[in-house]
Coordinates of C-alpha atoms in Angstrom, one line a residue:
M1 CA -44.2 11.0 83.8
A2 CA -44.2 7.3 82.9
E3 CA -47.5 5.4 83.2
L4 CA -47.2 2.5 85.4
G5 CA -49.1 -0.8 85.4
A6 CA -48.9 -4.4 86.1
G7 CA -45.4 -5.7 85.5
S8 CA -43.7 -2.3 85.7
L9 CA -40.2 -2.0 87.1
L10 CA -39.4 0.9 89.4
L11 CA -36.2 2.8 89.5
G12 CA -33.9 1.2 92.0
D13 CA -35.3 -2.2 91.5
P14 CA -32.4 -4.5 90.8
A15 CA -34.3 -6.1 87.8
F16 CA -34.8 -2.6 86.4
N17 CA -31.2 -1.6 86.8
Y18 CA -30.1 -4.9 85.1
Q19 CA -32.5 -4.3 82.2
E20 CA -31.2 -0.8 81.8
H21 CA -27.6 -1.9 81.7
E22 CA -28.4 -4.5 79.1
L23 CA -30.3 -1.9 77.0
N24 CA -27.4 0.6 77.2
E25 CA -24.9 -2.2 76.2
R26 CA -26.9 -3.4 73.3
L27 CA -27.7 0.2 72.0
K28 CA -24.0 1.1 72.2
R29 CA -23.1 -2.0 70.3
L30 CA -25.7 -1.5 67.6
Y31 CA -25.4 2.3 67.2
P32 CA -21.8 3.2 68.2
A33 CA -21.9 6.4 66.1
V34 CA -24.9 7.8 68.0
N35 CA -24.2 10.5 70.7
E36 CA -27.2 10.1 72.9
E37 CA -26.5 13.5 74.7
E38 CA -27.2 15.1 71.3
T39 CA -29.7 12.7 69.7
P40 CA -31.3 10.2 72.2
L41 CA -32.4 6.9 70.8
P42 CA -36.0 5.8 71.2
R43 CA -36.3 3.6 74.3
S44 CA -40.0 3.7 75.0
W45 CA -43.4 5.0 73.8
S46 CA -44.2 8.6 74.8
P47 CA -46.9 9.1 77.3
K48 CA -47.4 12.7 75.8
D49 CA -47.3 11.9 72.1
K50 CA -50.3 9.6 71.8
Y51 CA -54.2 9.5 71.3
S52 CA -56.3 9.4 74.2
Y53 CA -57.6 5.7 73.3
I54 CA -54.0 4.4 74.0
G55 CA -52.9 3.1 77.2
L56 CA -49.3 2.4 78.5
S57 CA -47.9 0.2 81.0
Q58 CA -44.8 -1.8 81.8
N59 CA -42.5 1.2 81.7
N60 CA -44.3 2.5 78.6
L61 CA -43.3 -0.5 76.5
R62 CA -46.8 -2.1 76.5
V63 CA -49.5 -0.5 74.5
H64 CA -53.3 -1.5 74.8
Y65 CA -56.4 -0.2 73.2
K66 CA -59.0 1.4 75.4
G67 CA -61.4 3.1 73.0
H68 CA -64.7 2.0 71.6
G69 CA -63.6 0.5 68.2
K70 CA -66.6 1.0 66.3
N71 CA -64.9 2.2 63.0
H72 CA -61.7 3.9 61.6
K73 CA -62.5 7.0 63.4
D74 CA -61.7 5.3 66.7
A75 CA -58.1 4.3 65.7
A76 CA -55.3 5.5 67.8
S77 CA -51.6 5.6 67.8
V78 CA -48.5 6.4 69.9
R79 CA -45.0 7.6 68.9
A80 CA -41.8 6.8 70.5
T81 CA -40.0 9.3 72.9
H82 CA -37.5 10.3 70.2
P83 CA -37.1 10.2 66.5
I84 CA -34.6 7.8 64.9
P85 CA -31.1 9.4 64.9
A86 CA -29.5 9.8 61.5
A87 CA -26.2 8.5 62.9
C88 CA -27.7 5.1 63.5
G89 CA -27.1 4.2 59.8
I90 CA -29.4 1.3 60.3
Y91 CA -32.1 1.3 62.9
Y92 CA -34.3 -1.6 64.2
F93 CA -37.1 -2.2 66.7
E94 CA -39.5 -5.2 67.2
V95 CA -43.2 -5.4 68.4
K96 CA -44.8 -8.5 69.8
I97 CA -48.4 -9.1 69.4
V98 CA -49.6 -9.9 72.9
S99 CA -53.3 -10.1 71.8
K100 CA -54.8 -9.2 68.4
G101 CA -58.1 -8.3 70.3
R102 CA -61.4 -8.3 68.4
D103 CA -60.4 -7.6 64.8
G104 CA -56.5 -7.2 64.8
Y105 CA -56.6 -3.8 63.2
M106 CA -53.0 -3.1 64.1
G107 CA -50.5 -1.1 62.4
I108 CA -46.7 -0.9 62.9
G109 CA -44.3 1.7 61.3
L110 CA -43.1 5.2 61.3
S111 CA -44.3 8.7 61.4
A112 CA -43.1 12.2 61.5
Q113 CA -43.6 14.6 64.4
G114 CA -47.1 16.3 64.2
V115 CA -48.8 13.5 62.2
N116 CA -52.3 12.9 63.4
M117 CA -52.5 10.3 66.2
N118 CA -56.2 9.5 65.8
R119 CA -55.2 7.5 62.8
L120 CA -53.3 4.2 62.1
P121 CA -49.6 4.6 60.8
G122 CA -49.4 4.8 57.0
W123 CA -52.8 6.7 56.4
D124 CA -51.4 10.3 56.5
K125 CA -48.6 12.2 54.8
H126 CA -45.2 11.3 56.3
S127 CA -46.6 8.3 57.9
Y128 CA -45.8 4.5 57.0
G129 CA -47.2 1.3 58.3
Y130 CA -47.7 -2.3 57.9
H131 CA -51.1 -3.6 59.0
G132 CA -51.9 -6.9 60.5
D133 CA -55.5 -7.5 59.4
D134 CA -54.7 -7.6 55.6
G135 CA -50.9 -7.6 55.4
H136 CA -50.9 -4.4 53.4
S137 CA -48.3 -1.6 53.5
F138 CA -49.6 2.0 53.6
C139 CA -47.4 4.9 52.5
S140 CA -48.9 8.2 53.3
S141 CA -52.2 7.1 51.9
G142 CA -55.4 5.5 53.0
T143 CA -55.0 2.9 50.2
G144 CA -52.8 0.1 51.0
Q145 CA -50.6 -2.1 48.8
P146 CA -50.1 -5.9 49.1
Y147 CA -46.8 -6.5 51.0
G148 CA -46.7 -9.4 53.3
P149 CA -48.6 -12.0 55.4
T150 CA -51.0 -11.0 58.1
F151 CA -50.0 -11.1 61.6
T152 CA -51.8 -12.1 64.9
T153 CA -51.3 -13.0 68.6
G154 CA -47.8 -14.4 69.3
D155 CA -46.1 -13.0 66.2
V156 CA -43.2 -10.6 66.4
I157 CA -43.0 -7.9 63.7
G158 CA -39.8 -6.1 63.3
C159 CA -39.2 -2.7 61.4
C160 CA -35.9 -1.8 60.0
V161 CA -35.0 1.7 58.8
N162 CA -31.9 1.9 56.4
L163 CA -30.7 5.4 56.6
I164 CA -28.1 4.7 54.1
N165 CA -30.5 4.3 51.1
N166 CA -33.6 5.7 53.0
T167 CA -35.6 2.5 52.7
C168 CA -37.6 0.5 55.1
F169 CA -38.3 -3.4 55.5
Y170 CA -40.3 -5.4 57.9
T171 CA -39.7 -8.9 59.4
K172 CA -42.0 -11.4 60.8
N173 CA -40.8 -13.8 63.5
G174 CA -37.2 -13.2 62.4
I175 CA -37.6 -13.5 58.6
S176 CA -37.3 -10.5 56.3
L177 CA -40.3 -9.5 54.2
G178 CA -38.4 -7.4 51.8
V179 CA -38.4 -3.6 51.1
A180 CA -41.7 -1.9 52.0
F181 CA -40.9 1.8 51.5
T182 CA -38.3 3.9 49.7
D183 CA -37.3 7.6 49.7
L184 CA -38.1 8.0 53.5
P185 CA -37.8 11.5 54.9
P186 CA -35.6 12.2 58.0
N187 CA -36.6 12.3 61.6
L188 CA -39.1 9.5 61.7
Y189 CA -40.5 8.1 65.0
P190 CA -41.2 4.5 65.6
T191 CA -45.1 4.3 65.8
V192 CA -47.8 1.7 66.6
G193 CA -51.5 2.1 66.1
L194 CA -54.4 0.1 67.4
Q195 CA -58.2 0.2 66.6
T196 CA -60.3 -2.5 68.3
P197 CA -60.8 -3.5 72.0
G198 CA -58.5 -6.1 73.4
E199 CA -55.5 -5.3 71.1
I200 CA -52.3 -5.4 73.1
V201 CA -48.5 -5.1 71.9
D202 CA -45.2 -5.0 73.5
A203 CA -42.3 -3.0 72.1
N204 CA -38.6 -4.1 72.2
F205 CA -36.3 -1.1 71.5
G206 CA -33.2 -3.1 72.5
Q207 CA -34.3 -4.1 76.0
Q208 CA -34.2 -7.8 74.8
P209 CA -32.3 -9.6 72.2
F210 CA -34.1 -9.3 68.9
V211 CA -35.6 -12.2 67.0
F212 CA -34.2 -11.1 63.7
D213 CA -30.4 -11.0 63.3
I214 CA -30.0 -7.4 62.8
E215 CA -26.3 -7.3 63.6
D216 CA -25.7 -9.7 60.8
Y217 CA -27.6 -7.3 58.4
M218 CA -25.6 -4.4 59.7
S219 CA -22.3 -6.4 59.1
E220 CA -23.2 -6.9 55.5
W221 CA -23.7 -3.0 55.0
R222 CA -20.6 -2.2 56.9
A223 CA -18.6 -4.5 54.5
K224 CA -20.1 -2.9 51.6
I225 CA -19.1 0.5 52.9
H226 CA -15.6 -0.5 53.6
G227 CA -15.3 -2.0 50.3
M228 CA -16.3 1.2 48.7
I229 CA -13.9 3.1 50.6
A230 CA -11.1 0.5 49.7
R231 CA -12.0 0.9 45.9
F232 CA -11.8 4.8 46.0
P233 CA -9.8 5.7 43.0
I234 CA -6.4 7.5 43.7
G235 CA -5.1 7.5 40.2
E236 CA -2.2 9.7 39.1
R237 CA -2.0 11.3 42.6
L238 CA -0.7 8.0 44.2
G239 CA 3.0 9.3 44.5
E240 CA 1.8 12.6 46.0
W241 CA -0.3 10.9 48.6
Q242 CA 2.5 8.5 49.5
A243 CA 4.9 11.3 50.2
V244 CA 2.4 13.1 52.4
L245 CA 1.6 9.9 54.4
Q246 CA 5.3 9.0 54.7
N247 CA 5.9 12.4 56.2
M248 CA 3.1 12.1 58.6
V249 CA 4.2 8.7 59.7
S250 CA 7.8 10.0 60.2
S251 CA 6.7 13.1 62.4
Y252 CA 4.4 10.8 64.4
L253 CA 7.5 8.5 65.3
V254 CA 9.4 11.6 66.2
H255 CA 6.7 13.1 68.3
H256 CA 6.5 10.0 70.5
G257 CA 10.3 9.7 70.7
Y258 CA 10.8 6.4 68.6
C259 CA 14.2 7.6 67.5
A260 CA 15.6 4.5 66.0
T261 CA 12.3 3.6 64.4
A262 CA 12.0 7.1 62.9
T263 CA 15.5 6.9 61.6
A264 CA 15.1 3.5 60.0
F265 CA 11.8 4.6 58.5
A266 CA 13.4 8.0 57.1
R267 CA 16.2 5.9 55.6
A268 CA 13.8 3.4 54.0
T269 CA 11.5 6.2 52.6
E270 CA 14.1 8.8 51.9
T271 CA 12.3 11.4 54.0
M272 CA 13.7 14.0 56.3
I273 CA 13.5 14.0 60.1
Q274 CA 12.6 17.5 61.2
E275 CA 14.0 17.3 64.7
D276 CA 17.6 16.6 65.9
Q277 CA 18.0 13.2 67.3
T278 CA 19.4 14.4 70.5
S279 CA 16.3 16.3 71.1
I280 CA 14.1 13.4 70.4
K281 CA 16.0 11.3 72.9
N282 CA 15.8 14.2 75.5
R283 CA 12.0 14.2 75.2
Q284 CA 11.9 10.4 75.3
R285 CA 13.9 10.4 78.6
I286 CA 11.4 13.0 80.1
Q287 CA 8.4 11.1 79.0
K288 CA 9.7 7.9 80.5
L289 CA 10.3 9.5 83.8
V290 CA 6.7 10.8 84.0
L291 CA 5.3 7.4 83.0
A292 CA 7.4 5.9 85.7
G293 CA 5.9 8.0 88.3
R294 CA 9.3 10.0 88.8
V295 CA 7.7 13.4 88.2
G296 CA 10.2 15.3 90.2
E297 CA 13.0 14.0 88.0
A298 CA 11.0 14.8 84.9
I299 CA 10.6 18.4 86.2
E300 CA 14.4 18.7 86.8
A301 CA 15.2 17.3 83.5
T302 CA 12.8 19.7 81.7
Q303 CA 14.4 22.7 83.5
Q304 CA 17.8 21.5 82.6
L305 CA 17.2 20.9 78.9
Y306 CA 14.5 23.5 78.3
P307 CA 15.1 26.5 80.6
G308 CA 12.1 28.7 81.1
L309 CA 9.6 26.3 79.6
L310 CA 7.8 25.6 83.0
E311 CA 8.1 29.1 84.2
H312 CA 6.3 30.3 81.1
N313 CA 3.6 27.6 81.5
P314 CA 2.3 27.9 85.1
N315 CA -0.7 25.7 84.5
L316 CA 1.6 22.8 83.3
L317 CA 3.9 23.4 86.1
F318 CA 1.1 23.2 88.7
M319 CA -0.2 20.0 87.0
L320 CA 3.2 18.5 87.3
K321 CA 3.7 19.5 90.9
C322 CA 0.2 18.1 91.8
R323 CA 1.2 14.8 90.1
Q324 CA 4.5 14.8 91.9
F325 CA 2.5 15.0 95.3
V326 CA 0.3 12.1 94.2
E327 CA 3.3 10.0 93.2
M328 CA 4.9 10.8 96.6
V329 CA 1.8 9.3 98.1
N330 CA 2.3 6.4 95.8
G331 CA 5.9 5.9 96.9
T332 CA 7.2 6.3 93.3
D333 CA 8.6 9.8 93.1
S334 CA 12.2 10.1 94.0
E335 CA 11.5 12.7 96.6
V336 CA 10.3 10.0 98.9
R337 CA 12.1 6.9 97.2
C338 CA 15.3 8.2 98.3
F339 CA 14.4 7.7 101.9
S340 CA 13.3 4.0 101.5
I341 CA 16.7 3.1 100.0
R342 CA 18.8 4.7 102.7
S343 CA 20.9 2.5 104.9
P344 CA 19.0 1.1 108.2
K345 CA 21.1 3.5 110.3
S346 CA 19.9 6.5 108.5
Q347 CA 16.4 5.7 107.5
D348 CA 14.9 7.4 110.7
S349 CA 17.0 10.4 110.3
Y350 CA 15.6 13.4 108.4
P351 CA 18.0 15.2 106.1
G352 CA 18.3 18.9 106.0
S353 CA 15.1 20.7 105.0
P354 CA 14.9 20.9 101.2
S355 CA 14.3 24.3 99.8
L356 CA 11.1 24.8 97.8
S357 CA 11.0 28.5 98.2
P358 CA 9.8 31.2 95.8
R359 CA 13.3 31.3 94.6
H360 CA 14.3 27.8 94.1
G361 CA 12.7 24.6 95.2
A362 CA 12.6 20.8 95.3
T363 CA 12.4 20.1 91.7
N364 CA 13.9 16.9 92.4
T365 CA 15.2 13.9 93.3
H366 CA 18.4 12.5 91.9
L367 CA 20.5 10.6 94.6
H368 CA 23.9 12.0 95.6
T369 CA 26.6 10.2 97.3
G370 CA 27.1 12.2 100.4
G371 CA 29.3 9.7 102.2
A372 CA 30.3 6.1 102.4
D373 CA 27.4 5.2 104.5
S374 CA 24.4 7.2 103.6
P375 CA 23.2 8.6 100.3
T376 CA 21.3 12.0 100.7
C377 CA 18.5 13.4 98.8
S378 CA 19.1 16.4 96.5
N379 CA 15.6 17.5 96.8
G380 CA 16.2 20.3 94.4
V381 CA 19.2 21.7 96.4
T382 CA 21.9 22.4 93.9
P383 CA 25.4 21.0 94.7
P384 CA 28.2 23.5 95.1
N385 CA 29.8 22.5 91.9
K386 CA 26.7 23.3 89.8
S387 CA 25.3 26.6 88.7
K388 CA 21.9 27.6 90.1
S389 CA 19.4 30.1 88.8
S390 CA 16.5 31.5 90.7
S391 CA 12.9 30.9 89.5
K392 CA 9.6 32.7 89.5
Y393 CA 7.6 30.0 91.2
P394 CA 8.0 27.8 94.1
G395 CA 9.2 24.4 93.1
V396 CA 10.8 25.6 89.9
S397 CA 14.6 25.5 89.7
S398 CA 17.2 25.3 87.0
S399 CA 19.4 22.9 89.1
A400 CA 21.0 20.0 87.3
S401 CA 21.9 17.3 89.8
S402 CA 24.2 14.6 88.8
S403 CA 23.7 11.2 90.2
S404 CA 25.9 8.4 91.2
S405 CA 26.0 5.8 88.4
S406 CA 25.1 3.1 90.9
S407 CA 22.0 4.9 92.2
P408 CA 18.8 3.2 91.2
S409 CA 17.1 6.3 90.5
S410 CA 19.8 8.0 88.5
V411 CA 19.2 9.1 84.9
N412 CA 21.9 10.4 82.6
Y413 CA 21.0 13.7 80.8
S414 CA 24.3 13.8 79.1
E415 CA 22.8 14.4 75.5
S416 CA 21.5 18.0 75.5
N417 CA 18.7 19.4 73.3
S418 CA 20.4 20.7 70.1
S419 CA 19.2 24.1 70.7
D420 CA 20.0 24.3 74.4
S421 CA 23.3 22.6 74.2
T422 CA 25.2 25.4 76.1
K423 CA 22.8 25.2 79.0
S424 CA 22.8 21.5 79.7
Q425 CA 25.3 19.4 81.6
P426 CA 28.9 19.1 80.1
H427 CA 29.4 15.9 78.2
S428 CA 32.0 14.3 76.0
A429 CA 32.0 14.9 72.3
N430 CA 31.2 11.4 71.6
S431 CA 28.6 10.7 74.1
T432 CA 25.8 10.8 71.5
Q433 CA 27.7 8.2 69.4
E434 CA 28.3 6.0 72.4
T435 CA 24.5 5.4 72.8
S436 CA 22.8 3.7 69.8
D437 CA 19.4 4.6 68.7
S438 CA 18.1 1.2 69.6
E439 CA 19.3 1.7 73.2
M440 CA 17.2 4.9 73.4
E441 CA 14.1 3.2 72.2
I442 CA 11.3 3.0 74.8
E443 CA 11.1 -0.8 74.5
A444 CA 14.8 -1.2 75.3
E445 CA 15.2 1.0 78.4
P446 CA 15.3 -0.4 81.9
Y447 CA 12.3 1.8 82.5
T448 CA 10.0 1.0 79.6
N449 CA 7.7 4.0 79.4
G450 CA 7.2 3.5 83.1
V451 CA 7.2 -0.2 83.2
V452 CA 10.1 -1.8 85.1
E453 CA 12.1 -4.4 83.2
G454 CA 10.6 -7.8 83.5
S455 CA 7.1 -6.6 83.4
S456 CA 4.7 -8.3 81.2
A457 CA 3.1 -5.0 80.5
R458 CA 3.8 -2.9 77.3
I459 CA 3.0 0.5 76.3
M460 CA 2.3 1.5 72.7
N461 CA 2.5 5.1 71.6
G462 CA 2.0 6.2 75.2
T463 CA -1.0 4.0 75.9
Y464 CA -0.8 1.5 78.7
K465 CA -1.7 -2.1 78.0
H466 CA -1.3 -3.3 81.6
Q467 CA -2.9 -3.6 85.0
D468 CA -0.2 -1.9 87.0
I469 CA 3.0 -0.3 86.4
L470 CA 5.1 -1.7 89.2
Q471 CA 6.5 -5.1 90.0
P472 CA 7.3 -6.5 93.4
D473 CA 11.0 -6.8 92.9
D474 CA 11.7 -3.3 91.5
S475 CA 13.4 -0.6 93.4
L476 CA 10.3 1.3 94.2
G477 CA 9.4 -1.0 97.1
N478 CA 5.8 -0.1 97.7
G479 CA 4.4 -3.5 98.2
V480 CA 2.9 -4.0 94.8
T481 CA 2.3 -7.6 93.8
D482 CA 2.9 -9.2 90.4
D483 CA -0.8 -9.1 89.5
G484 CA -0.9 -5.4 89.8
C485 CA -2.9 -5.5 93.2
S486 CA -1.6 -3.9 96.4
S487 CA -0.3 -6.0 99.1
N488 CA 0.3 -4.1 102.4
R489 CA 0.8 -0.8 100.4
Q490 CA 1.7 2.0 102.8
L491 CA 1.8 5.8 102.4
C492 CA 5.2 6.9 101.0
G493 CA 6.3 3.3 101.1
G494 CA 5.9 3.3 104.9
N495 CA 8.8 5.5 105.6
Q496 CA 8.2 8.2 108.3
A497 CA 10.9 10.6 106.9
A498 CA 9.4 10.2 103.4
T499 CA 5.9 11.0 104.8
E500 CA 7.3 14.1 106.6
R501 CA 8.9 15.2 103.3
M502 CA 5.5 14.6 101.5
I503 CA 3.6 16.9 104.1
Q504 CA 6.3 19.6 103.6
F505 CA 6.0 19.3 99.9
G506 CA 2.2 19.7 100.3
R507 CA 2.5 22.9 102.2
E508 CA 4.9 24.2 99.5
L509 CA 2.4 23.1 96.7
Q510 CA -0.3 25.1 98.6
A511 CA 2.1 28.1 98.6
L512 CA 2.7 27.7 94.9
N513 CA -1.2 27.6 94.3
E514 CA -1.6 30.8 96.4
Q515 CA 1.2 32.6 94.4
L516 CA -0.5 31.7 91.1
C517 CA -3.8 32.8 92.4
R518 CA -2.3 36.3 93.2
E519 CA -0.7 36.6 89.8
Y520 CA -3.3 35.2 87.6
G521 CA -6.5 35.1 89.6
K522 CA -8.5 32.1 91.1
N523 CA -8.4 28.9 89.0
A524 CA -11.2 26.4 89.8
T525 CA -9.3 23.7 88.0
H526 CA -6.3 24.1 90.2
K527 CA -8.3 24.3 93.3
K528 CA -10.0 20.9 92.4
M529 CA -6.7 19.4 91.4
L530 CA -5.3 20.4 94.8
Q531 CA -8.2 19.2 96.8
D532 CA -8.3 15.8 95.1
A533 CA -4.5 15.3 95.6
F534 CA -4.7 16.3 99.3
S535 CA -7.8 14.2 99.9
L536 CA -5.7 11.1 99.5
L537 CA -4.3 11.8 103.0
A538 CA -7.6 11.5 104.5
Y539 CA -7.8 7.8 104.0
S540 CA -6.0 5.0 105.7
D541 CA -5.8 3.1 102.3
P542 CA -5.5 5.9 99.6
W543 CA -5.6 3.2 96.9
N544 CA -9.0 2.1 97.8
C545 CA -10.9 5.4 98.4
P546 CA -13.3 7.6 96.4
V547 CA -10.4 9.6 95.0
G548 CA -7.9 6.6 94.6
Q549 CA -8.1 6.6 90.9
Q550 CA -5.5 9.4 91.0
L551 CA -3.0 6.8 92.0
D552 CA -3.6 4.7 88.9
P553 CA -0.5 4.8 86.6
M554 CA -2.8 5.4 83.7
Q555 CA -3.4 8.9 85.0
R556 CA 0.1 9.8 84.1
E557 CA -0.5 9.6 80.4
S558 CA -2.4 12.8 79.8
L559 CA 0.3 14.8 81.8
C560 CA 3.0 13.0 79.8
S561 CA 1.3 14.1 76.7
A562 CA 0.8 17.7 77.9
L563 CA 4.5 18.1 78.7
N564 CA 5.7 16.6 75.6
S565 CA 3.6 18.9 73.5
A566 CA 4.8 21.9 75.5
I567 CA 8.4 21.0 74.8
L568 CA 7.6 20.6 71.1
E569 CA 5.9 23.9 70.9
S570 CA 8.8 25.6 72.6
Q571 CA 11.1 24.2 69.9
N572 CA 8.7 25.6 67.3
L573 CA 7.7 22.2 66.4
P574 CA 4.0 21.0 66.1
K575 CA 2.7 20.2 69.5
Q576 CA 0.5 17.4 67.9
P577 CA 1.7 15.1 65.1
P578 CA -0.1 15.8 61.9
L579 CA -1.0 12.2 61.7
M580 CA -3.1 12.4 64.9
L581 CA -4.6 15.8 63.7
A582 CA -5.6 14.2 60.4
L583 CA -7.2 11.1 62.2
G584 CA -9.1 13.5 64.6
Q585 CA -10.3 15.6 61.8
A586 CA -11.4 12.6 59.9
T587 CA -13.2 11.1 62.8
E588 CA -15.0 14.3 63.6
C589 CA -15.9 14.8 60.0
V590 CA -17.2 11.4 59.7
Q591 CA -19.3 11.8 62.8
L592 CA -20.6 15.2 61.6
M593 CA -21.6 13.7 58.2
A594 CA -23.4 10.8 60.0
R595 CA -25.4 13.2 62.1
V596 CA -26.4 15.2 59.1
R597 CA -28.1 12.3 57.3
S598 CA -25.1 10.7 55.5
G599 CA -26.0 7.2 56.8
S600 CA -23.1 5.4 55.2
C601 CA -20.9 7.4 57.5
S602 CA -22.2 5.5 60.5
F603 CA -20.3 2.5 59.2
A604 CA -17.2 4.3 58.1
R605 CA -15.5 4.6 61.6
V606 CA -11.9 5.6 61.3
D607 CA -10.9 3.2 63.9
N608 CA -11.8 0.2 61.8
F609 CA -9.2 1.2 59.2
L610 CA -6.4 1.5 61.7
H611 CA -4.4 -1.9 61.8

């Protein structure tokens, strides 16, 4: 329990909340490699780890002496709440001398857990201190060594622990005093000690900007570490390394569907592409549909090009169907978009009920020209001239709906996957040649990874760099303004028939969930996913509600990645590109090394080397 006193801020106080926010931001900036869930940073003095002559106040940041102060036996110290994490690399805190009291017998430094608190820091083993009355440094000994100037009321003394070379130096009023200690052991706590009446000090663990420019000092060490990495000798293995890296880059481009870029790179580096170009382009199309919010079409394309994939991945199927429901609410899925683009005469009419039964369902969404006046929604119903196969789950169908070339939601899947060519739509022998690689690049498509042509947004490697995915003049028609904010947005685009279709789809989605529960047992993740999706209907403005984040286009990315990985795995290809696995492994390795006292790793973040 924190000791409170004059000047203390209580939880809930706006000033306290602001100070906590500032502290958190500063600590994250200073110690980005530290995971505080595993190794919390020191933030205050410990009310439990102190001698009885020490009093704490002001949220346990102010220390005052309350003993007799007759001799050294009356000395008292206090340790911080947590030891300095090894992952800091470099750690710094400051102490302001509010009052030197009677004699100014004050010590600032470090100590290990268990060191006697009835002493000033530096007097005992595994204890280190800089004392104000004589300016001496004390290293695990009662005998001090000349180090720096004395300090008194008004001075600010800083203590910096360098975990890279295991040294410690102090600062006085923002000026470094040089190295005080070397060969420091791990797991030391910030410590302060007082000995005579009237002595008062305030600690700054990051609550306020530091007097000393610690960030500049950290930058110097970061540059040293980066230089050491850059100078690492490769020697005779250069050619071998280059070949490995080139293959990793090639597989990365292929994984994300950058077909033309991968081809150009392979040609320049004389490397082989492990996947057929047609297969790459098929995955690219499916990814773009998901990122555009046209999940129903993505499901249908997946079923057409990769039969059985979703049926053998019920968790992925359920994720896709839940996302499709969310996109219906958003007005972006073709299940509801087809209603909004119908002619005025037919907008209020509800077409035949789509089938989303356990045998075959509303997998999607291409538009079909049913007559001169009024297009109709396929909604997963296979046209008479197309083959149809039953599916194990509601909402799973192998139907392949063709669309009118003039339809705004039409997507041509004429290029089949190389391994499933006999199961895809018929196409001309030269269809692949008719479409150049550049036309299939994500950047050149009308739907650029989900960004409508004309949008200033861009997506790199599946990561959104925008505020919203839709533009006011696109064919989705859901009232989204050019700044990414809603303007009169309505459920399902404001179309009654589309809303009815969404409600029906929700019932069918519930049936799918119940069937999966019967076959595989209850799934808490599925239950939460379904509840969150259905909760959108409880609000008049789903985009601005407690669960409204589901409607953010950014939420499509993880699903897109999961579907892409499943497709690759089904083709006996790596579901994750080796380049990403290597980066992930390197990042985790560096973080692990930083946690186990390899301080230089704290300044060797992999992200800093990705340009």
